Amino acid sequence: MAKQDLHLTRNFGIMAHIDAGKTTTSERILFYTGKTHKIGETHDGSATMDWMAQEQERGITITSAATTAYWTWNDNKYKFNLIDTPGHVDFTAEVERSLRVLDGAVATYCAVGGVEPQSETVWRQADKYNVPRIGYVNKMDRSGADFYEVVRQMKEVLGANPVPVVIPIGAEENFKGIVDLIKMHGIIWKDETQGAEFEIVDIPENLKDEAEEWRNKMLESVAEFDDALMEKFFDDPSTITEEEILSAIRKATCALAATPMLCGSSFKNKGVQTLLNYICAFLPSPLDTEAVVGTNPDTKEEESRMPSEDEKTSALAFKIATDPYVGRLTFVRVYSGKMEAGSYTYNTRSGKKERVSRMFQMHSNHQNPVEVIGAGDIGAVVGLKDIHTGDTLCDEDAPIVLETMDFPDPVIGIAVEPKTQKDLDKLSVGLAKLAEEDPTFTVKTDEQSGQTIISGMGELHLDIIIDRLKREFKVECNQGKPQVNYKEAISKTVNLREVYKKQSGGRGKFADIIVNVGPVDEDFEGTGLQFVDEVKGGNVPKEFIPAVQKGFAESMKNGVLGGYPMDSLKVTLVDGSFHPVDSDQLSFEIAARQAYKNACAQAKPVLMEPIMKLEVVTPEENMGDVIGDLNKRRGQVEGMDNARSGARIVKAMVPLGEMFGYVTALRTITSGRATSSMQYDHHAPVSSTIAKVVLQECNGRVDLV
């Protein structure tokens, strides 16, 4: 097989709010690139990219599907690695891990809904990983579609710099085609051939002035990236060539200074080919990105690797999926060097060598076997046993750790048990496999009740997990009522002396520490234990101090009120004493654990609950009822905006504990006209009356509240 020129590879994903048309756009891309011969539809449940049964039933994307396709533009054959990502906030991790390994993204917007809450979230995620983007305004054929309004919202809400490179001909039901501002001609799609054919026409008379105006705006916004273009723009704009414009826009896009804007209607097959051409033109290839930077695990120094096959291998495992036929698939992005089937690779997290038995290029859930995956490419590997999301794979003689991904903590948990006792083993195998696949899903056993608690990002997320257990692992489950993931904190500083003494003949145990335990300093970043050592004169020997630190850090997993974890704590070790014979590390660790319990009980502990950021879009007439209902749920309304369609947007902060079944209640109040979206914001203290109720349920220390 001829080696693929890396300049002609594009790794990109499609990211957007729910129902903006990500999967439909992906399906069209597959159709036009010749990957599929029949167009799949989300609403029929026949979309290629939504291959899971749950996705087809619900018409939503849950896992990001990867596909490889080819597209010819300017006589060059480009290779696409396309990832279709989910839009629901419950699956935010899927989007996160896809953006981490992609070089570019297509941000899709609905021409009616514009920039929605989830569009903001994915935009921030793309900013975090510095991913260049193209904007695509879909659904131009729907009533209320307005391309220019979406461009304005992107400026205002996202703070982006949108540069339209096309403008629509007609809108709503009269949407026929687009005017290409670079080539200065119109494109009209033919409905009879499903949009596969189009004709190039002159710009309609009524749009000529508008097209000129937008073309000048486009040139102005990108002129600063190309000096030759700048000169020509001021002297004689008519002499500017196509190549100069394309190269200037490309530079601006790769530098994250501009977002080229396109529009179309994927469902009606209009605008997708232009989108494919401009993906080739503007999005970066693996060679445009700088070298990937990682840390050498032995020397702890930074190292970089160039995107070339001659370099030492480095690859990132960004997703794990279980396939019923081939077993465990690990999706990898190779940054440098190459991975070959049958070779060995080294995992820097586990420190083990593993054999790569087979390799595939993926097409949704079908695999096409390949021998090599080279630098800059994305593929799937079979055969790795000990692997987690975010692991780095590399050569043993040149180890490197690439930056891993951070995932949010789960916010909601439910207890599950199998309906029949004989399914117990099946359940634990199924849950373990699902937890491997999804880093935001956790499984733990409650120590007091012995129940299995599964936690995830929202009700929909857990619904799908239960559904997958039933289908893929044939386990029927009973589920308990949802539990909120509370945390604990303390509100004042306490000074305490803890002495641990045990004498039972022979060598005893002895440790004595004086500590200040309280809330962390304001300037302390992150979570966890802030430990300060102020011992003078060796009263507590140096070798025992880490044991004190460890004792406190371990104890933070269980708070004093109800055994909920404590996020942050400051401990200052002031003084202490030791016994030359009886003192050892374990004694000091036990003393720290006891000190934690006793100090926290005195330091006014408080229960913290997750607060969700909620947005409700509701018609004007139902607004009073919606706000009344939020007040009942202890919500704080923070603001109201007007939506374009005359509806009102209510923004509020609401405790998660009050939000179970909210979607159903909202539908009832507004006769199904309102919609809501919610995402985790922060943890906040609970009032003592509610805290007492919660602690009574979990048999916690009600006396301390």
mmCIF file of N, CA, C and O in Angstrom, residues 128-175:
data_model
loop_
_atom_site.group_PDB
_atom_site.id
_atom_site.type_symbol
_atom_site.label_atom_id
_atom_site.label_comp_id
_atom_site.label_asym_id
_atom_site.label_seq_id
_atom_site.Cartn_x
_atom_site.Cartn_y
_atom_site.Cartn_z
ATOM 1 N N LYS A 128 -9.795 24.484 25.153
ATOM 2 C CA LYS A 128 -8.874 23.878 26.133
ATOM 3 C C LYS A 128 -7.766 23.094 25.420
ATOM 4 O O LYS A 128 -6.616 23.085 25.822
ATOM 5 N N TYR A 129 -8.133 22.380 24.346
ATOM 6 C CA TYR A 129 -7.133 21.569 23.635
ATOM 7 C C TYR A 129 -6.619 22.277 22.376
ATOM 8 O O TYR A 129 -6.001 21.636 21.518
ATOM 9 N N ASN A 130 -6.916 23.578 22.259
ATOM 10 C CA ASN A 130 -6.466 24.383 21.092
ATOM 11 C C ASN A 130 -6.813 23.741 19.748
ATOM 12 O O ASN A 130 -5.944 23.530 18.890
ATOM 13 N N VAL A 131 -8.066 23.399 19.570
ATOM 14 C CA VAL A 131 -8.457 22.734 18.326
ATOM 15 C C VAL A 131 -9.008 23.785 17.343
ATOM 16 O O VAL A 131 -9.976 24.469 17.667
ATOM 17 N N PRO A 132 -8.388 23.933 16.142
ATOM 18 C CA PRO A 132 -8.945 24.860 15.151
ATOM 19 C C PRO A 132 -10.327 24.393 14.673
ATOM 20 O O PRO A 132 -10.566 23.179 14.567
ATOM 21 N N ARG A 133 -11.234 25.359 14.376
ATOM 22 C CA ARG A 133 -12.597 24.957 14.018
ATOM 23 C C ARG A 133 -13.090 25.653 12.765
ATOM 24 O O ARG A 133 -12.709 26.766 12.456
ATOM 25 N N ILE A 134 -14.005 24.943 12.080
ATOM 26 C CA ILE A 134 -14.807 25.544 11.010
ATOM 27 C C ILE A 134 -16.236 25.575 11.535
ATOM 28 O O ILE A 134 -16.659 24.630 12.208
ATOM 29 N N GLY A 135 -16.986 26.629 11.223
ATOM 30 C CA GLY A 135 -18.399 26.661 11.644
ATOM 31 C C GLY A 135 -19.288 26.210 10.491
ATOM 32 O O GLY A 135 -19.021 26.505 9.325
ATOM 33 N N TYR A 136 -20.319 25.424 10.811
ATOM 34 C CA TYR A 136 -21.248 24.984 9.762
ATOM 35 C C TYR A 136 -22.670 25.209 10.285
ATOM 36 O O TYR A 136 -23.062 24.603 11.299
ATOM 37 N N VAL A 137 -23.411 26.083 9.629
ATOM 38 C CA VAL A 137 -24.793 26.365 10.073
ATOM 39 C C VAL A 137 -25.729 25.457 9.278
ATOM 40 O O VAL A 137 -25.891 25.610 8.068
ATOM 41 N N ASN A 138 -26.311 24.489 10.007
ATOM 42 C CA ASN A 138 -27.135 23.479 9.346
ATOM 43 C C ASN A 138 -28.623 23.883 9.420
ATOM 44 O O ASN A 138 -28.978 24.829 10.089
ATOM 45 N N LYS A 139 -29.451 23.095 8.780
ATOM 46 C CA LYS A 139 -30.915 23.263 8.827
ATOM 47 C C LYS A 139 -31.374 24.620 8.275
ATOM 48 O O LYS A 139 -32.265 25.263 8.827
ATOM 49 N N MET A 140 -30.692 25.061 7.200
ATOM 50 C CA MET A 140 -31.039 26.346 6.582
ATOM 51 C C MET A 140 -32.430 26.328 5.948
ATOM 52 O O MET A 140 -32.969 27.353 5.557
ATOM 53 N N ASP A 141 -32.985 25.098 5.778
ATOM 54 C CA ASP A 141 -34.284 25.010 5.099
ATOM 55 C C ASP A 141 -35.463 25.114 6.061
ATOM 56 O O ASP A 141 -36.609 25.065 5.645
ATOM 57 N N ARG A 142 -35.171 25.209 7.390
ATOM 58 C CA ARG A 142 -36.277 25.234 8.362
ATOM 59 C C ARG A 142 -36.833 26.642 8.527
ATOM 60 O O ARG A 142 -36.105 27.628 8.316
ATOM 61 N N SER A 143 -38.087 26.725 8.912
ATOM 62 C CA SER A 143 -38.635 28.082 9.081
ATOM 63 C C SER A 143 -37.993 28.742 10.309
ATOM 64 O O SER A 143 -37.803 28.084 11.360
ATOM 65 N N GLY A 144 -37.646 30.004 10.140
ATOM 66 C CA GLY A 144 -36.961 30.716 11.233
ATOM 67 C C GLY A 144 -35.455 30.651 11.114
ATOM 68 O O GLY A 144 -34.724 31.104 11.995
ATOM 69 N N ALA A 145 -34.941 30.029 10.003
ATOM 70 C CA ALA A 145 -33.484 29.915 9.851
ATOM 71 C C ALA A 145 -32.891 31.279 9.540
ATOM 72 O O ALA A 145 -33.444 32.034 8.747
ATOM 73 N N ASP A 146 -31.765 31.576 10.195
ATOM 74 C CA ASP A 146 -31.145 32.883 9.961
ATOM 75 C C ASP A 146 -29.629 32.738 10.134
ATOM 76 O O ASP A 146 -29.096 32.668 11.242
ATOM 77 N N PHE A 147 -28.919 32.695 9.015
ATOM 78 C CA PHE A 147 -27.475 32.466 9.013
ATOM 79 C C PHE A 147 -26.740 33.613 9.714
ATOM 80 O O PHE A 147 -25.863 33.417 10.549
ATOM 81 N N TYR A 148 -27.141 34.841 9.397
ATOM 82 C CA TYR A 148 -26.410 36.016 9.903
ATOM 83 C C TYR A 148 -26.575 36.152 11.418
ATOM 84 O O TYR A 148 -25.681 36.618 12.116
ATOM 85 N N GLU A 149 -27.743 35.718 11.897
ATOM 86 C CA GLU A 149 -28.003 35.795 13.333
ATOM 87 C C GLU A 149 -27.064 34.843 14.087
ATOM 88 O O GLU A 149 -26.521 35.174 15.151
ATOM 89 N N VAL A 150 -26.860 33.634 13.526
ATOM 90 C CA VAL A 150 -25.958 32.663 14.173
ATOM 91 C C VAL A 150 -24.532 33.226 14.200
ATOM 92 O O VAL A 150 -23.810 33.099 15.196
ATOM 93 N N VAL A 151 -24.138 33.882 13.120
ATOM 94 C CA VAL A 151 -22.795 34.480 13.064
ATOM 95 C C VAL A 151 -22.657 35.534 14.163
ATOM 96 O O VAL A 151 -21.642 35.591 14.869
ATOM 97 N N ARG A 152 -23.714 36.332 14.327
ATOM 98 C CA ARG A 152 -23.673 37.383 15.377
ATOM 99 C C ARG A 152 -23.577 36.757 16.774
ATOM 100 O O ARG A 152 -22.799 37.186 17.635
ATOM 101 N N GLN A 153 -24.387 35.693 16.995
ATOM 102 C CA GLN A 153 -24.356 35.025 18.309
ATOM 103 C C GLN A 153 -22.971 34.449 18.617
ATOM 104 O O GLN A 153 -22.504 34.476 19.759
ATOM 105 N N MET A 154 -22.319 33.908 17.570
ATOM 106 C CA MET A 154 -20.986 33.335 17.810
ATOM 107 C C MET A 154 -20.029 34.401 18.305
ATOM 108 O O MET A 154 -19.181 34.150 19.154
ATOM 109 N N LYS A 155 -20.182 35.593 17.738
ATOM 110 C CA LYS A 155 -19.320 36.695 18.174
ATOM 111 C C LYS A 155 -19.594 37.029 19.623
ATOM 112 O O LYS A 155 -18.696 37.145 20.453
ATOM 113 N N GLU A 156 -20.903 37.168 19.933
ATOM 114 C CA GLU A 156 -21.282 37.701 21.245
ATOM 115 C C GLU A 156 -21.171 36.664 22.361
ATOM 116 O O GLU A 156 -20.636 36.922 23.423
ATOM 117 N N VAL A 157 -21.729 35.476 22.074
ATOM 118 C CA VAL A 157 -21.814 34.475 23.151
ATOM 119 C C VAL A 157 -20.488 33.738 23.322
ATOM 120 O O VAL A 157 -20.011 33.494 24.419
ATOM 121 N N LEU A 158 -19.866 33.355 22.201
ATOM 122 C CA LEU A 158 -18.661 32.529 22.299
ATOM 123 C C LEU A 158 -17.381 33.357 22.250
ATOM 124 O O LEU A 158 -16.291 32.842 22.511
ATOM 125 N N GLY A 159 -17.557 34.651 21.863
ATOM 126 C CA GLY A 159 -16.350 35.484 21.745
ATOM 127 C C GLY A 159 -15.459 35.040 20.606
ATOM 128 O O GLY A 159 -14.247 35.232 20.618
ATOM 129 N N ALA A 160 -16.050 34.379 19.571
ATOM 130 C CA ALA A 160 -15.251 33.863 18.463
ATOM 131 C C ALA A 160 -15.100 34.950 17.408
ATOM 132 O O ALA A 160 -15.656 36.042 17.522
ATOM 133 N N ASN A 161 -14.338 34.644 16.374
ATOM 134 C CA ASN A 161 -14.224 35.570 15.239
ATOM 135 C C ASN A 161 -14.758 34.853 13.992
ATOM 136 O O ASN A 161 -13.985 34.322 13.202
ATOM 137 N N PRO A 162 -16.081 34.782 13.791
ATOM 138 C CA PRO A 162 -16.587 34.032 12.643
ATOM 139 C C PRO A 162 -16.367 34.797 11.335
ATOM 140 O O PRO A 162 -16.628 36.000 11.253
ATOM 141 N N VAL A 163 -15.849 34.088 10.317
ATOM 142 C CA VAL A 163 -15.608 34.716 9.004
ATOM 143 C C VAL A 163 -16.431 33.961 7.961
ATOM 144 O O VAL A 163 -16.033 32.866 7.530
ATOM 145 N N PRO A 164 -17.604 34.454 7.525
ATOM 146 C CA PRO A 164 -18.359 33.713 6.518
ATOM 147 C C PRO A 164 -17.586 33.615 5.201
ATOM 148 O O PRO A 164 -17.113 34.632 4.685
ATOM 149 N N VAL A 165 -17.421 32.363 4.687
ATOM 150 C CA VAL A 165 -16.776 32.206 3.376
ATOM 151 C C VAL A 165 -17.842 31.898 2.315
ATOM 152 O O VAL A 165 -17.554 31.840 1.137
ATOM 153 N N VAL A 166 -19.087 31.669 2.792
ATOM 154 C CA VAL A 166 -20.222 31.541 1.862
ATOM 155 C C VAL A 166 -21.390 32.328 2.440
ATOM 156 O O VAL A 166 -21.442 32.594 3.634
ATOM 157 N N ILE A 167 -22.347 32.722 1.582
ATOM 158 C CA ILE A 167 -23.615 33.265 2.102
ATOM 159 C C ILE A 167 -24.760 32.515 1.417
ATOM 160 O O ILE A 167 -24.601 32.021 0.295
ATOM 161 N N PRO A 168 -25.902 32.360 2.101
ATOM 162 C CA PRO A 168 -26.973 31.532 1.538
ATOM 163 C C PRO A 168 -27.730 32.244 0.412
ATOM 164 O O PRO A 168 -27.858 33.464 0.412
ATOM 165 N N ILE A 169 -28.204 31.435 -0.541
ATOM 166 C CA ILE A 169 -29.148 31.951 -1.549
ATOM 167 C C ILE A 169 -30.541 31.523 -1.077
ATOM 168 O O ILE A 169 -30.861 30.319 -1.062
ATOM 169 N N GLY A 170 -31.341 32.500 -0.693
ATOM 170 C CA GLY A 170 -32.671 32.159 -0.164
ATOM 171 C C GLY A 170 -32.549 31.615 1.250
ATOM 172 O O GLY A 170 -31.466 31.279 1.726
ATOM 173 N N ALA A 171 -33.634 31.544 1.977
ATOM 174 C CA ALA A 171 -33.625 30.936 3.333
ATOM 175 C C ALA A 171 -34.963 30.252 3.528
ATOM 176 O O ALA A 171 -35.881 30.378 2.727
ATOM 177 N N GLU A 172 -35.032 29.463 4.632
ATOM 178 C CA GLU A 172 -36.223 28.673 4.958
ATOM 179 C C GLU A 172 -36.579 27.769 3.782
ATOM 180 O O GLU A 172 -35.699 27.148 3.184
ATOM 181 N N GLU A 173 -37.877 27.754 3.360
ATOM 182 C CA GLU A 173 -38.236 26.774 2.315
ATOM 183 C C GLU A 173 -37.658 27.172 0.941
ATOM 184 O O GLU A 173 -37.611 26.339 0.020
ATOM 185 N N ASN A 174 -37.195 28.432 0.819
ATOM 186 C CA ASN A 174 -36.635 28.845 -0.485
ATOM 187 C C ASN A 174 -35.118 28.670 -0.546
ATOM 188 O O ASN A 174 -34.460 29.182 -1.448
ATOM 189 N N PHE A 175 -34.534 27.967 0.410
ATOM 190 C CA PHE A 175 -33.081 27.814 0.433
ATOM 191 C C PHE A 175 -32.639 26.935 -0.748
ATOM 192 O O PHE A 175 -32.986 25.770 -0.836
#
